[in-house]
Amino acid sequence: MLLARVKGHLVATVKLNGFSGEKLLIVEPLDHTGAPDGTEVVACDRAGAGVGDVVLLLQEGQSCRLIMGKKDVPAEALIVGIIDRIDV
């Protein structure tokens, strides 16, 4: 799992049926200090995150599909939590 910051929404008028009803967000991975650490990715949101939120990102396809209950959807990233605070 990774930390990531939500950068924006992704709106698609045409998409695979498995993505119907899914909220898609653009997220940027973060390192342990909160600095950007990688390329932005598209993630399905199951936690109700919004732009600017720091989230817990699951980036492993099989686990994402298992949580979503959609084994035929090509999802590789899923937001599973919103981070309130990080104490190091």
Short mmCIF file of C-alpha atoms in Angstrom, two decimals:
data_model
loop_
_atom_site.label_atom_id
_atom_site.label_comp_id
_atom_site.label_asym_id
_atom_site.label_seq_id
_atom_site.Cartn_x
_atom_site.Cartn_y
_atom_site.Cartn_z
CA MET A 1 0.00 0.00 0.00
CA LEU A 2 1.09 3.54 -0.72
CA LEU A 3 0.32 7.06 0.40
CA ALA A 4 -1.05 9.29 -2.35
CA ARG A 5 -2.64 12.71 -2.80
CA VAL A 6 -5.80 13.13 -4.87
CA LYS A 7 -5.07 15.54 -7.72
CA GLY A 8 -8.38 15.51 -9.57
CA HIS A 9 -11.41 13.72 -10.96
CA LEU A 10 -11.53 11.65 -14.12
CA VAL A 11 -14.76 11.81 -16.10
CA ALA A 12 -15.37 9.27 -18.86
CA THR A 13 -18.61 9.24 -20.82
CA VAL A 14 -17.72 5.90 -22.45
CA LYS A 15 -16.13 3.15 -20.36
CA LEU A 16 -16.24 -0.60 -19.76
CA ASN A 17 -19.45 -1.81 -18.10
CA GLY A 18 -17.47 -2.95 -15.03
CA PHE A 19 -16.58 0.68 -14.28
CA SER A 20 -20.19 1.88 -14.28
CA GLY A 21 -20.93 3.60 -11.00
CA GLU A 22 -17.25 3.77 -10.02
CA LYS A 23 -15.75 7.12 -9.00
CA LEU A 24 -12.39 7.55 -10.74
CA LEU A 25 -9.73 9.87 -9.31
CA ILE A 26 -6.24 10.90 -10.40
CA VAL A 27 -3.77 10.34 -7.56
CA GLU A 28 -0.07 11.11 -7.10
CA PRO A 29 2.02 8.71 -4.97
CA LEU A 30 3.84 10.29 -1.99
CA ASP A 31 6.95 9.31 -0.03
CA HIS A 32 7.05 9.11 3.78
CA THR A 33 7.67 12.89 4.01
CA GLY A 34 4.65 13.76 1.87
CA ALA A 35 6.70 14.73 -1.20
CA PRO A 36 5.58 13.51 -4.65
CA ASP A 37 7.14 10.14 -5.43
CA GLY A 38 6.13 8.78 -8.82
CA THR A 39 3.80 9.11 -11.75
CA GLU A 40 0.13 9.96 -11.32
CA VAL A 41 -2.29 7.05 -11.70
CA VAL A 42 -6.05 6.60 -12.05
CA ALA A 43 -7.67 4.89 -9.07
CA CYS A 44 -11.18 3.75 -8.24
CA ASP A 45 -12.41 5.37 -5.03
CA ARG A 46 -14.18 3.31 -2.37
CA ALA A 47 -13.47 5.68 0.53
CA GLY A 48 -15.21 8.88 -0.58
CA ALA A 49 -12.01 10.89 -1.10
CA GLY A 50 -11.86 14.36 -2.57
CA VAL A 51 -9.30 16.56 -4.28
CA GLY A 52 -6.42 17.37 -1.94
CA ASP A 53 -7.00 14.41 0.40
CA VAL A 54 -4.09 12.17 1.36
CA VAL A 55 -5.25 8.60 0.85
CA LEU A 56 -4.17 5.01 1.33
CA LEU A 57 -3.73 3.52 -2.14
CA LEU A 58 -3.80 -0.18 -2.93
CA GLN A 59 -1.95 -0.70 -6.19
CA GLU A 60 -2.21 -4.43 -6.87
CA GLY A 61 -4.73 -5.48 -9.48
CA GLN A 62 -5.96 -8.80 -8.09
CA SER A 63 -6.57 -7.34 -4.61
CA CYS A 64 -8.37 -4.33 -6.10
CA ARG A 65 -10.68 -6.53 -8.12
CA LEU A 66 -11.35 -8.76 -5.10
CA ILE A 67 -12.35 -5.79 -2.93
CA MET A 68 -14.49 -4.36 -5.74
CA GLY A 69 -16.15 -7.73 -6.29
CA LYS A 70 -15.55 -7.40 -10.03
CA LYS A 71 -13.07 -10.01 -11.21
CA ASP A 72 -13.23 -9.00 -14.91
CA VAL A 73 -12.52 -5.27 -14.49
CA PRO A 74 -8.99 -4.11 -15.42
CA ALA A 75 -8.55 -2.07 -12.22
CA GLU A 76 -5.04 -1.79 -10.81
CA ALA A 77 -5.39 0.95 -8.20
CA LEU A 78 -7.99 1.44 -5.47
CA ILE A 79 -8.35 4.07 -2.77
CA VAL A 80 -9.15 2.18 0.43
CA GLY A 81 -8.79 4.88 3.08
CA ILE A 82 -8.43 8.60 3.80
CA ILE A 83 -5.45 9.59 5.98
CA ASP A 84 -6.29 12.08 8.74
CA ARG A 85 -2.85 12.35 10.30
CA ILE A 86 0.63 10.83 10.02
CA ASP A 87 2.81 10.58 13.14
CA VAL A 88 6.45 9.60 12.61
#
